[in-house]
PDB file of C-alpha atoms (C1' of nucleotides) in Angstrom:
ATOM      1  CA  UNK R  29      10.179 -23.646  29.332  1.00 98.00           C
ATOM      2  CA  UNK R  30       6.796 -22.970  27.786  1.00 98.00           C
ATOM      3  CA  UNK R  31       5.019 -23.799  31.014  1.00 98.00           C
ATOM      4  CA  UNK R  32       7.207 -21.507  33.104  1.00 98.00           C
ATOM      5  CA  UNK R  33       6.852 -18.603  30.688  1.00 98.00           C
ATOM      6  CA  UNK R  34       3.077 -18.736  30.352  1.00 98.00           C
ATOM      7  CA  UNK R  35       2.106 -17.039  33.637  1.00 98.00           C
ATOM      8  CA  UNK R  36       4.838 -14.439  33.126  1.00 98.00           C
ATOM      9  CA  UNK R  37       3.728 -13.435  29.644  1.00 98.00           C
ATOM     10  CA  UNK R  38      -0.013 -13.751  29.235  1.00 98.00           C
ATOM     11  CA  UNK R  39      -1.666 -10.341  28.893  1.00 98.00           C
ATOM     12  CA  UNK R  40       1.597  -8.392  28.971  1.00 98.00           C
ATOM     13  CA  UNK R  41       2.277  -5.725  26.360  1.00 98.00           C
ATOM     14  CA  UNK R  42       5.716  -5.587  24.754  1.00 98.00           C
ATOM     15  CA  UNK R  43       7.047  -2.083  25.355  1.00 98.00           C
ATOM     16  CA  UNK R  44      10.307  -2.325  23.433  1.00 98.00           C
ATOM     17  CA  UNK R  45      12.635  -4.895  21.929  1.00 98.00           C
ATOM     18  CA  UNK R  46      16.228  -5.131  20.820  1.00 97.00           C
ATOM     19  CA  UNK R  47      17.780  -7.606  18.435  1.00 97.00           C
ATOM     20  CA  UNK R  48      21.411  -7.526  19.485  1.00 95.00           C
ATOM     21  CA  UNK R  49      22.500  -9.877  16.709  1.00 95.00           C
ATOM     22  CA  UNK R  50      20.397  -9.742  13.611  1.00 94.00           C
ATOM     23  CA  UNK R  51      21.988 -12.860  12.130  1.00 94.00           C
ATOM     24  CA  UNK R  52      20.149 -15.023  14.660  1.00 96.00           C
ATOM     25  CA  UNK R  53      16.823 -13.867  13.260  1.00 96.00           C
ATOM     26  CA  UNK R  54      15.074 -15.053  10.137  1.00 94.00           C
ATOM     27  CA  UNK R  55      12.519 -12.797   8.508  1.00 89.00           C
ATOM     28  CA  UNK R  56       9.956 -13.713   5.835  1.00 81.00           C
ATOM     29  CA  UNK R  57      12.033 -12.237   2.998  1.00 74.00           C
ATOM     30  CA  UNK R  58      14.951 -14.597   3.673  1.00 75.00           C
ATOM     31  CA  UNK R  59      15.753 -17.420   1.236  1.00 60.00           C
ATOM     32  CA  UNK R  60      14.615 -21.057   1.247  1.00 49.00           C
ATOM     33  CA  UNK R  61      11.024 -20.364   2.052  1.00 44.00           C
ATOM     34  CA  UNK R  62      12.100 -17.818   4.590  1.00 48.00           C
ATOM     35  CA  UNK R  63      13.393 -20.290   7.121  1.00 49.00           C
ATOM     36  CA  UNK R  64      16.996 -20.738   6.268  1.00 55.00           C
ATOM     37  CA  UNK R  65      19.562 -19.083   8.453  1.00 58.00           C
ATOM     38  CA  UNK R  66      21.977 -16.880   6.550  1.00 51.00           C
ATOM     39  CA  UNK R  67      25.324 -18.231   7.650  1.00 52.00           C
ATOM     40  CA  UNK R  68      28.860 -17.454   6.836  1.00 48.00           C
ATOM     41  CA  UNK R  69      29.829 -14.148   5.335  1.00 44.00           C
ATOM     42  CA  UNK R  70      28.230 -10.836   5.993  1.00 49.00           C
ATOM     43  CA  UNK R  71      24.548 -11.444   6.396  1.00 54.00           C
ATOM     44  CA  UNK R  72      22.797  -9.226   3.924  1.00 59.00           C
ATOM     45  CA  UNK R  73      20.998  -6.368   5.609  1.00 64.00           C
ATOM     46  CA  UNK R  74      17.542  -7.406   6.635  1.00 76.00           C
ATOM     47  CA  UNK R  75      14.632  -5.349   7.755  1.00 85.00           C
ATOM     48  CA  UNK R  76      13.517  -6.176  11.256  1.00 93.00           C
ATOM     49  CA  UNK R  77      10.681  -3.914  12.264  1.00 96.00           C
ATOM     50  CA  UNK R  78       9.617  -3.142  15.802  1.00 97.00           C
ATOM     51  CA  UNK R  79       6.313  -4.747  14.948  1.00 97.00           C
ATOM     52  CA  UNK R  80       8.013  -7.999  13.862  1.00 97.00           C
ATOM     53  CA  UNK R  81       9.715  -8.016  17.269  1.00 98.00           C
ATOM     54  CA  UNK R  82       6.214  -7.815  18.824  1.00 98.00           C
ATOM     55  CA  UNK R  83       6.529  -4.231  20.078  1.00 98.00           C
ATOM     56  CA  UNK R  84       3.120  -2.826  20.954  1.00 98.00           C
ATOM     57  CA  UNK R  85       1.426  -6.215  20.881  1.00 98.00           C
ATOM     58  CA  UNK R  86      -0.256  -8.059  23.738  1.00 98.00           C
ATOM     59  CA  UNK R  87       1.246 -11.477  24.426  1.00 98.00           C
ATOM     60  CA  UNK R  88      -0.853 -14.612  24.624  1.00 98.00           C
ATOM     61  CA  UNK R  89       0.100 -17.971  26.120  1.00 98.00           C
ATOM     62  CA  UNK R  90       3.275 -19.187  24.434  1.00 98.00           C
ATOM     63  CA  UNK R  91       2.814 -22.275  22.273  1.00 98.00           C
ATOM     64  CA  UNK R  92       4.946 -25.339  21.619  1.00 97.00           C
ATOM     65  CA  UNK R  93       5.150 -27.870  18.854  1.00 97.00           C
ATOM     66  CA  UNK R  94       7.860 -30.445  19.249  1.00 97.00           C
ATOM     67  CA  UNK R  95      11.023 -28.613  20.188  1.00 97.00           C
ATOM     68  CA  UNK R  96       9.859 -25.255  18.894  1.00 98.00           C
ATOM     69  CA  UNK R  97       8.493 -22.501  21.124  1.00 98.00           C
ATOM     70  CA  UNK R  98       6.325 -19.690  19.813  1.00 98.00           C
ATOM     71  CA  UNK R  99       5.761 -16.296  21.395  1.00 98.00           C
ATOM     72  CA  UNK R 100       2.346 -15.292  20.110  1.00 98.00           C
ATOM     73  CA  UNK R 101       0.329 -12.100  20.248  1.00 98.00           C
ATOM     74  CA  UNK R 102      -3.367 -11.314  20.097  1.00 94.00           C
ATOM     75  CA  UNK R 103      -4.126 -11.066  16.403  1.00 92.00           C
ATOM     76  CA  UNK R 104      -0.589 -10.008  15.570  1.00 94.00           C
ATOM     77  CA  UNK R 105       2.844 -11.378  14.732  1.00 97.00           C
ATOM     78  CA  UNK R 106       4.544 -14.371  16.335  1.00 98.00           C
ATOM     79  CA  UNK R 107       8.125 -15.405  16.960  1.00 98.00           C
ATOM     80  CA  UNK R 108       9.245 -19.007  16.765  1.00 98.00           C
ATOM     81  CA  UNK R 109      12.185 -19.752  19.016  1.00 98.00           C
ATOM     82  CA  UNK R 110      14.603 -22.571  18.210  1.00 96.00           C
ATOM     83  CA  UNK R 111      16.752 -23.382  21.190  1.00 96.00           C
ATOM     84  CA  UNK R 112      19.304 -25.441  19.317  1.00 96.00           C
ATOM     85  CA  UNK R 113      21.486 -27.069  21.936  1.00 95.00           C
ATOM     86  CA  UNK R 114      22.268 -24.153  24.222  1.00 95.00           C
ATOM     87  CA  UNK R 115      19.479 -21.650  23.734  1.00 96.00           C
ATOM     88  CA  UNK R 116      17.027 -20.414  26.303  1.00 96.00           C
ATOM     89  CA  UNK R 117      14.340 -17.838  26.836  1.00 98.00           C
ATOM     90  CA  UNK R 118      14.724 -16.341  30.268  1.00 97.00           C
ATOM     91  CA  UNK R 119      12.247 -14.120  32.103  1.00 98.00           C
ATOM     92  CA  UNK R 120      13.578 -11.602  34.580  1.00 97.00           C
ATOM     93  CA  UNK R 121      11.378  -9.575  36.894  1.00 97.00           C
ATOM     94  CA  UNK R 122      11.670  -5.801  37.283  1.00 96.00           C
ATOM     95  CA  UNK R 123      15.162  -4.999  38.531  1.00 93.00           C
ATOM     96  CA  UNK R 124      16.478  -8.560  38.220  1.00 94.00           C
ATOM     97  CA  UNK R 125      19.690  -8.814  36.285  1.00 90.00           C
ATOM     98  CA  UNK R 126      20.869 -11.086  33.533  1.00 88.00           C
ATOM     99  CA  UNK R 127      24.399 -12.277  34.149  1.00 81.00           C
ATOM    100  CA  UNK R 128      26.766 -10.203  32.001  1.00 67.00           C
ATOM    101  CA  UNK R 129      28.498 -11.736  29.016  1.00 68.00           C
ATOM    102  CA  UNK R 130      25.737 -14.298  28.776  1.00 88.00           C
ATOM    103  CA  UNK R 131      25.343 -14.293  24.995  1.00 95.00           C
ATOM    104  CA  UNK R 132      22.096 -12.348  24.989  1.00 97.00           C
ATOM    105  CA  UNK R 133      21.004 -11.973  21.381  1.00 97.00           C
ATOM    106  CA  UNK R 134      17.548 -10.458  21.867  1.00 97.00           C
ATOM    107  CA  UNK R 135      15.713  -8.609  24.640  1.00 97.00           C
ATOM    108  CA  UNK R 136      12.069  -7.667  25.106  1.00 98.00           C
ATOM    109  CA  UNK R 137      10.805  -5.212  27.734  1.00 98.00           C
ATOM    110  CA  UNK R 138       7.300  -5.805  29.038  1.00 98.00           C
ATOM    111  CA  UNK R 139       4.822  -3.343  30.497  1.00 98.00           C
ATOM    112  CA  UNK R 140       5.293  -4.552  34.081  1.00 98.00           C
ATOM    113  CA  UNK R 141       8.988  -3.709  34.023  1.00 98.00           C
ATOM    114  CA  UNK R 142      10.044  -7.312  33.463  1.00 98.00           C
ATOM    115  CA  UNK R 143      12.281  -8.474  30.626  1.00 97.00           C
ATOM    116  CA  UNK R 144      12.527 -11.464  28.395  1.00 98.00           C
ATOM    117  CA  UNK R 145      15.894 -12.406  26.912  1.00 98.00           C
ATOM    118  CA  UNK R 146      16.989 -14.925  24.321  1.00 98.00           C
ATOM    119  CA  UNK R 147      20.418 -16.342  25.096  1.00 97.00           C
ATOM    120  CA  UNK R 148      22.342 -18.864  23.030  1.00 97.00           C
ATOM    121  CA  UNK R 149      26.110 -19.211  23.433  1.00 95.00           C
ATOM    122  CA  UNK R 150      26.522 -21.683  20.603  1.00 96.00           C
ATOM    123  CA  UNK R 151      24.058 -19.943  18.297  1.00 96.00           C
ATOM    124  CA  UNK R 152      22.628 -23.125  16.833  1.00 96.00           C
ATOM    125  CA  UNK R 153      19.261 -21.716  17.788  1.00 96.00           C
ATOM    126  CA  UNK R 154      17.517 -18.637  16.518  1.00 97.00           C
ATOM    127  CA  UNK R 155      14.348 -16.622  16.077  1.00 97.00           C
ATOM    128  CA  UNK R 156      11.904 -16.878  13.192  1.00 97.00           C
ATOM    129  CA  UNK R 157       9.844 -13.688  12.895  1.00 97.00           C
ATOM    130  CA  UNK R 158       6.399 -14.451  11.508  1.00 97.00           C
ATOM    131  CA  UNK R 159       3.759 -11.922  10.479  1.00 96.00           C
ATOM    132  CA  UNK R 160       0.718 -13.722  11.878  1.00 97.00           C
ATOM    133  CA  UNK R 161      -0.820 -16.880  13.297  1.00 96.00           C
ATOM    134  CA  UNK R 162      -1.359 -18.274   9.820  1.00 96.00           C
ATOM    135  CA  UNK R 163       2.359 -18.139   9.104  1.00 96.00           C
ATOM    136  CA  UNK R 164       2.947 -19.968  12.369  1.00 96.00           C
ATOM    137  CA  UNK R 165       0.515 -22.721  11.395  1.00 95.00           C
ATOM    138  CA  UNK R 166       2.176 -22.998   7.989  1.00 94.00           C
ATOM    139  CA  UNK R 167       5.576 -23.346   9.572  1.00 95.00           C
ATOM    140  CA  UNK R 168       4.403 -26.017  11.980  1.00 96.00           C
ATOM    141  CA  UNK R 169       2.552 -27.896   9.268  1.00 94.00           C
ATOM    142  CA  UNK R 170       5.839 -29.463   8.204  1.00 94.00           C
ATOM    143  CA  UNK R 171       6.316 -31.015  11.638  1.00 96.00           C
ATOM    144  CA  UNK R 172       5.002 -34.455  12.502  1.00 96.00           C
ATOM    145  CA  UNK R 173       2.541 -35.002  15.344  1.00 97.00           C
ATOM    146  CA  UNK R 174       3.845 -33.893  18.727  1.00 97.00           C
ATOM    147  CA  UNK R 175       5.337 -36.855  20.577  1.00 97.00           C
ATOM    148  CA  UNK R 176       3.936 -35.667  23.893  1.00 98.00           C
ATOM    149  CA  UNK R 177       0.578 -34.143  22.927  1.00 96.00           C
ATOM    150  CA  UNK R 178      -0.782 -35.832  19.815  1.00 97.00           C
ATOM    151  CA  UNK R 179      -3.169 -38.809  20.045  1.00 97.00           C
ATOM    152  CA  UNK R 180      -0.996 -41.886  20.540  1.00 97.00           C
ATOM    153  CA  UNK R 181      -2.387 -43.555  17.421  1.00 96.00           C
ATOM    154  CA  UNK R 182      -1.295 -40.533  15.355  1.00 96.00           C
ATOM    155  CA  UNK R 183       2.226 -40.986  16.673  1.00 97.00           C
ATOM    156  CA  UNK R 184       2.204 -44.711  15.941  1.00 96.00           C
ATOM    157  CA  UNK R 185       0.729 -44.139  12.486  1.00 95.00           C
ATOM    158  CA  UNK R 186       3.387 -41.567  11.690  1.00 95.00           C
ATOM    159  CA  UNK R 187       6.072 -44.069  12.633  1.00 95.00           C
ATOM    160  CA  UNK R 188       4.569 -46.937  10.675  1.00 92.00           C
ATOM    161  CA  UNK R 189       3.931 -44.785   7.621  1.00 88.00           C
ATOM    162  CA  UNK R 190       7.655 -44.154   7.216  1.00 84.00           C
ATOM    163  CA  UNK R 191       8.263 -47.696   6.076  1.00 70.00           C
ATOM    164  CA  UNK R 192      11.862 -47.199   5.102  1.00 79.00           C
ATOM    165  CA  UNK R 193      15.239 -48.796   5.561  1.00 88.00           C
ATOM    166  CA  UNK R 194      16.265 -45.972   7.845  1.00 93.00           C
ATOM    167  CA  UNK R 195      17.234 -46.945  11.383  1.00 95.00           C
ATOM    168  CA  UNK R 196      14.414 -46.305  13.844  1.00 96.00           C
ATOM    169  CA  UNK R 197      16.626 -43.905  15.782  1.00 97.00           C
ATOM    170  CA  UNK R 198      17.099 -41.698  12.698  1.00 96.00           C
ATOM    171  CA  UNK R 199      13.336 -41.735  12.198  1.00 96.00           C
ATOM    172  CA  UNK R 200      12.685 -40.683  15.801  1.00 97.00           C
ATOM    173  CA  UNK R 201      15.052 -37.742  15.347  1.00 97.00           C
ATOM    174  CA  UNK R 202      13.281 -36.648  12.154  1.00 96.00           C
ATOM    175  CA  UNK R 203      10.998 -33.810  13.256  1.00 97.00           C
ATOM    176  CA  UNK R 204       8.845 -34.162  10.138  1.00 96.00           C
ATOM    177  CA  UNK R 205       7.859 -37.673  11.256  1.00 96.00           C
ATOM    178  CA  UNK R 206       7.365 -37.014  14.987  1.00 97.00           C
ATOM    179  CA  UNK R 207       8.053 -33.656  16.604  1.00 97.00           C
ATOM    180  CA  UNK R 208       9.798 -33.309  19.921  1.00 97.00           C
ATOM    181  CA  UNK R 209      12.285 -36.172  20.206  1.00 98.00           C
ATOM    182  CA  UNK R 210      15.965 -35.261  20.429  1.00 97.00           C
ATOM    183  CA  UNK R 211      19.031 -37.391  20.953  1.00 97.00           C
ATOM    184  CA  UNK R 212      18.502 -37.996  24.665  1.00 97.00           C
ATOM    185  CA  UNK R 213      14.858 -38.998  24.487  1.00 98.00           C
ATOM    186  CA  UNK R 214      15.351 -41.086  21.340  1.00 98.00           C
ATOM    187  CA  UNK R 215      17.761 -43.337  23.223  1.00 98.00           C
ATOM    188  CA  UNK R 216      15.571 -43.390  26.316  1.00 98.00           C
ATOM    189  CA  UNK R 217      12.428 -44.258  24.350  1.00 98.00           C
ATOM    190  CA  UNK R 218      14.161 -47.057  22.442  1.00 98.00           C
ATOM    191  CA  UNK R 219      15.491 -48.534  25.662  1.00 98.00           C
ATOM    192  CA  UNK R 220      12.047 -48.421  27.252  1.00 98.00           C
ATOM    193  CA  UNK R 221      10.511 -50.120  24.264  1.00 98.00           C
ATOM    194  CA  UNK R 222      13.272 -52.735  23.954  1.00 98.00           C
ATOM    195  CA  UNK R 223      14.039 -51.783  20.367  1.00 97.00           C
ATOM    196  CA  UNK R 224      17.590 -51.669  19.017  1.00 97.00           C
ATOM    197  CA  UNK R 225      18.378 -48.203  17.579  1.00 97.00           C
ATOM    198  CA  UNK R 226      19.627 -49.677  14.284  1.00 95.00           C
ATOM    199  CA  UNK R 227      16.566 -51.764  13.522  1.00 95.00           C
ATOM    200  CA  UNK R 228      14.914 -50.399  10.408  1.00 94.00           C
ATOM    201  CA  UNK R 229      11.707 -48.488  10.911  1.00 93.00           C
ATOM    202  CA  UNK R 230      10.045 -50.467   8.146  1.00 92.00           C
ATOM    203  CA  UNK R 231      11.096 -53.733   9.739  1.00 92.00           C
ATOM    204  CA  UNK R 232       9.218 -53.181  12.990  1.00 94.00           C
ATOM    205  CA  UNK R 233       5.948 -55.001  13.418  1.00 94.00           C
ATOM    206  CA  UNK R 234       2.851 -53.135  14.552  1.00 94.00           C
ATOM    207  CA  UNK R 235       3.347 -54.186  18.138  1.00 96.00           C
ATOM    208  CA  UNK R 236       6.911 -52.865  18.260  1.00 96.00           C
ATOM    209  CA  UNK R 237       5.820 -49.601  16.630  1.00 96.00           C
ATOM    210  CA  UNK R 238       3.151 -49.244  19.277  1.00 97.00           C
ATOM    211  CA  UNK R 239       5.666 -49.868  22.052  1.00 97.00           C
ATOM    212  CA  UNK R 240       7.980 -47.204  20.619  1.00 97.00           C
ATOM    213  CA  UNK R 241       5.154 -44.664  20.298  1.00 97.00           C
ATOM    214  CA  UNK R 242       4.061 -45.240  23.879  1.00 98.00           C
ATOM    215  CA  UNK R 243       7.634 -45.068  25.147  1.00 98.00           C
ATOM    216  CA  UNK R 244       8.114 -41.730  23.368  1.00 98.00           C
ATOM    217  CA  UNK R 245       4.972 -40.450  25.047  1.00 98.00           C
ATOM    218  CA  UNK R 246       6.037 -41.622  28.506  1.00 98.00           C
ATOM    219  CA  UNK R 247       9.609 -40.403  28.253  1.00 98.00           C
ATOM    220  CA  UNK R 248       8.606 -36.945  27.025  1.00 98.00           C
ATOM    221  CA  UNK R 249       5.846 -36.466  29.600  1.00 98.00           C
ATOM    222  CA  UNK R 250       8.094 -37.544  32.457  1.00 98.00           C
ATOM    223  CA  UNK R 251      10.829 -35.205  31.251  1.00 98.00           C
ATOM    224  CA  UNK R 252       8.411 -32.287  30.946  1.00 98.00           C
ATOM    225  CA  UNK R 253       7.138 -32.900  34.485  1.00 98.00           C
ATOM    226  CA  UNK R 254      10.776 -32.878  35.636  1.00 98.00           C
ATOM    227  CA  UNK R 255      11.325 -29.519  33.858  1.00 97.00           C
ATOM    228  CA  UNK R 256      13.674 -31.088  31.297  1.00 97.00           C
ATOM    229  CA  UNK R 257      17.205 -32.461  31.309  1.00 97.00           C
ATOM    230  CA  UNK R 258      19.871 -30.072  32.530  1.00 96.00           C
ATOM    231  CA  UNK R 259      23.216 -31.434  31.395  1.00 94.00           C
ATOM    232  CA  UNK R 260      24.886 -28.053  31.581  1.00 91.00           C
ATOM    233  CA  UNK R 261      23.049 -25.011  30.252  1.00 87.00           C
ATOM    234  CA  UNK R 262      19.378 -25.761  30.134  1.00 94.00           C
ATOM    235  CA  UNK R 263      16.965 -23.998  32.454  1.00 95.00           C
ATOM    236  CA  UNK R 264      13.307 -23.131  32.265  1.00 97.00           C
ATOM    237  CA  UNK R 265      12.089 -19.565  31.748  1.00 97.00           C
ATOM    238  CA  UNK R 266      12.680 -18.727  35.411  1.00 97.00           C
ATOM    239  CA  UNK R 267      16.289 -19.896  35.303  1.00 95.00           C
ATOM    240  CA  UNK R 268      15.493 -23.096  37.197  1.00 96.00           C
ATOM    241  CA  UNK R 269      17.369 -26.229  36.077  1.00 96.00           C
ATOM    242  CA  UNK R 270      15.464 -29.418  35.308  1.00 97.00           C
ATOM    243  CA  UNK R 271      15.898 -32.805  36.969  1.00 97.00           C
ATOM    244  CA  UNK R 272      15.026 -35.179  34.118  1.00 97.00           C
ATOM    245  CA  UNK R 273      18.694 -36.100  33.748  1.00 96.00           C
ATOM    246  CA  UNK R 274      18.269 -38.199  36.888  1.00 96.00           C
ATOM    247  CA  UNK R 275      15.736 -40.290  34.955  1.00 97.00           C
ATOM    248  CA  UNK R 276      18.102 -41.177  32.113  1.00 97.00           C
ATOM    249  CA  UNK R 277      18.595 -44.929  31.949  1.00 98.00           C
ATOM    250  CA  UNK R 278      20.930 -45.133  28.960  1.00 97.00           C
ATOM    251  CA  UNK R 279      21.858 -41.653  27.707  1.00 97.00           C
ATOM    252  CA  UNK R 280      25.380 -40.790  28.876  1.00 96.00           C
ATOM    253  CA  UNK R 281      25.802 -44.198  30.535  1.00 96.00           C
ATOM    254  CA  UNK R 282      27.869 -46.119  27.969  1.00 95.00           C
ATOM    255  CA  UNK R 283      29.878 -48.858  29.700  1.00 95.00           C
ATOM    256  CA  UNK R 284      27.740 -48.740  32.818  1.00 95.00           C
ATOM    257  CA  UNK R 285      25.476 -51.645  33.765  1.00 96.00           C
ATOM    258  CA  UNK R 286      21.966 -51.777  32.347  1.00 97.00           C
ATOM    259  CA  UNK R 287      19.472 -50.873  35.076  1.00 97.00           C
ATOM    260  CA  UNK R 288      17.273 -53.752  33.947  1.00 98.00           C
ATOM    261  CA  UNK R 289      19.646 -56.652  33.226  1.00 98.00           C
ATOM    262  CA  UNK R 290      23.087 -55.538  34.352  1.00 97.00           C
ATOM    263  CA  UNK R 291      24.789 -55.974  30.973  1.00 97.00           C
ATOM    264  CA  UNK R 292      27.293 -53.289  29.998  1.00 96.00           C
ATOM    265  CA  UNK R 293      25.585 -50.603  27.931  1.00 96.00           C
ATOM    266  CA  UNK R 294      27.035 -50.083  24.464  1.00 96.00           C
ATOM    267  CA  UNK R 295      28.044 -46.659  23.176  1.00 95.00           C
ATOM    268  CA  UNK R 296      28.083 -46.215  19.419  1.00 95.00           C
ATOM    269  CA  UNK R 297      27.091 -43.819  16.658  1.00 95.00           C
ATOM    270  CA  UNK R 298      23.787 -44.022  14.807  1.00 95.00           C
ATOM    271  CA  UNK R 299      22.563 -41.359  12.407  1.00 94.00           C
ATOM    272  CA  UNK R 300      25.736 -39.369  13.166  1.00 94.00           C
ATOM    273  CA  UNK R 301      24.680 -39.061  16.802  1.00 96.00           C
ATOM    274  CA  UNK R 302      26.122 -40.563  19.958  1.00 96.00           C
ATOM    275  CA  UNK R 303      23.915 -43.517  20.850  1.00 97.00           C
ATOM    276  CA  UNK R 304      23.698 -45.764  23.907  1.00 97.00           C
ATOM    277  CA  UNK R 305      21.704 -48.977  24.184  1.00 97.00           C
ATOM    278  CA  UNK R 306      21.583 -52.285  26.041  1.00 97.00           C
ATOM    279  CA  UNK R 307      22.745 -55.205  23.877  1.00 97.00           C
ATOM    280  CA  UNK R 308      20.534 -57.629  25.815  1.00 97.00           C
ATOM    281  CA  UNK R 309      17.314 -55.671  26.376  1.00 98.00           C
ATOM    282  CA  UNK R 310      17.499 -54.217  22.849  1.00 97.00           C
ATOM    283  CA  UNK R 311      18.437 -57.148  20.617  1.00 96.00           C
ATOM    284  CA  UNK R 312      20.177 -56.256  17.356  1.00 91.00           C
ATOM    285  CA  UNK R 313      18.546 -56.371  13.925  1.00 86.00           C
ATOM    286  CA  UNK R 314      18.398 -59.954  12.731  1.00 75.00           C
ATOM    287  CA  UNK R 315      18.399 -61.174  16.320  1.00 60.00           C
ATOM    288  CA  UNK R 316      15.335 -62.749  17.839  1.00 53.00           C
ATOM    289  CA  UNK R 317      12.635 -60.293  18.818  1.00 50.00           C
ATOM    290  CA  UNK R 318      12.841 -60.360  22.579  1.00 49.00           C
ATOM    291  CA  UNK R 319      10.545 -58.426  24.855  1.00 45.00           C
TER     292      UNK R 319
ATOM    293  C1'  DC L  15      13.253 -38.065  -3.828  1.00 69.95           C
ATOM    294  C1'  DT L  16      16.011 -40.052  -0.164  1.00 69.95           C
ATOM    295  C1'  DG L  17      19.446 -40.380   3.073  1.00 69.95           C
ATOM    296  C1'  DG L  18      24.265 -39.841   4.591  1.00 69.95           C
ATOM    297  C1'  DA L  19      27.886 -36.435   5.469  1.00 69.95           C
ATOM    298  C1'  DT L  20      29.183 -31.752   6.574  1.00 69.95           C
ATOM    299  C1'  DG L  21      29.259 -27.296   8.700  1.00 69.95           C
ATOM    300  C1'  DC L  22      27.826 -24.010  11.897  1.00 69.95           C
ATOM    301  C1'  DC L  23      29.475 -22.108  17.082  1.00 69.95           C
ATOM    302  C1'  DT L  24      31.240 -21.864  21.988  1.00 69.95           C
ATOM    303  C1'  DG L  25      32.802 -23.907  26.167  1.00 69.95           C
ATOM    304  C1'  DG L  26      33.827 -27.647  29.281  1.00 69.95           C
ATOM    305  C1'  DG L  27      36.397 -31.644  30.340  1.00 69.95           C
ATOM    306  C1'  DA L  28      39.968 -35.112  29.448  1.00 69.95           C
ATOM    307  C1'  DG L  29      44.545 -35.988  28.636  1.00 69.95           C
ATOM    308  C1'  DC L  30      49.213 -34.701  28.270  1.00 69.95           C
TER     309       DC L  30
ATOM    310  C1'  DT D  23      48.973 -24.834  35.702  1.00 69.95           C
ATOM    311  C1'  DG D  24      48.308 -24.559  30.865  1.00 69.95           C
ATOM    312  C1'  DC D  25      47.798 -26.239  26.426  1.00 69.95           C
ATOM    313  C1'  DT D  26      45.411 -29.053  22.737  1.00 69.95           C
ATOM    314  C1'  DC D  27      41.974 -32.010  21.324  1.00 69.95           C
ATOM    315  C1'  DC D  28      37.496 -33.831  21.411  1.00 69.95           C
ATOM    316  C1'  DC D  29      32.842 -33.673  22.264  1.00 69.95           C
ATOM    317  C1'  DA D  30      28.079 -31.822  23.115  1.00 69.95           C
ATOM    318  C1'  DG D  31      21.048 -31.249  23.797  1.00 69.95           C
ATOM    319  C1'  DG D  32      20.107 -29.548  16.547  1.00 69.95           C
ATOM    320  C1'  DC D  33      19.308 -28.625  12.087  1.00 69.95           C
ATOM    321  C1'  DA D  34      19.875 -26.808   7.195  1.00 69.95           C
ATOM    322  C1'  DT D  35      22.296 -27.826   3.241  1.00 69.95           C
ATOM    323  C1'  DC D  36      25.012 -30.180  -0.007  1.00 69.95           C
ATOM    324  C1'  DC D  37      25.932 -34.163  -2.438  1.00 69.95           C
ATOM    325  C1'  DA D  38      25.621 -39.087  -4.158  1.00 69.95           C
TER     326       DA D  38
END
DNA sequence: CTGGATGCCTGGGAGC
DNA sequence: TGCTCCCAGGCATCCA
């Protein structure tokens, strides 16, 4: 999504913006360090200025850290976009329409007549309005190294530093340890590295940690090249679906034969998330460490 | 402090 | 065909 938006946005001035639902936006004054979504009853009135919505600013190349996207401006405010499970940022050229009833929660008009819209049917995503680049850095400081971009030894070190009894899958999903791995790519990376999702992170030897880190890298880079996994809603900024779902070897394949050994893949729940693994290629905790 | 459980939303598909 | 139930790419928060 970031890649597709970059050529559309760089150098464009935001002419106007509309926040159709203010409860999807978080502004600095909001509670819990400013990054907690006000849920439930009537969201208390919040002040969302035109400036906070980037009006009048010149856009730079959008940035990404893990699963977060940031719309940034030259020397001005920034907006972090969380996609949740069904969110997207869609660019539409001058005169191109956005399908009606498409859960559009925010719209930006750019100086070439194009529009940018934030859509999110399920509203697990949202916008974090930040005053400047420093606030963006502060927000991203809580994230671990990016699983796709960071030096591979940083990723491995982050994993080995955890040293807990938590299952490795839960650790991979923890964005403060490594940023960018969600439920699909956690399962895919563990399959690639031959590590059972319930093995404890602290119980992995250095070699296994290294295999997991490298598998995370590979899986994420391949998925990015394939424009992401489109299970239903996801598209890039141009509305184009991804093809990474064709690369999935375990996710969504419970009961089907393992592509490597033919054993029936097991579907279970780890860290409250649907999890699929191969009982042979990913031997269980306590079992012999097989490659 | 840590980690497990819960809640937030809508829509699609399975099953009856 | 139509209804109900279950499940889904994530994450903040509440509790033990």
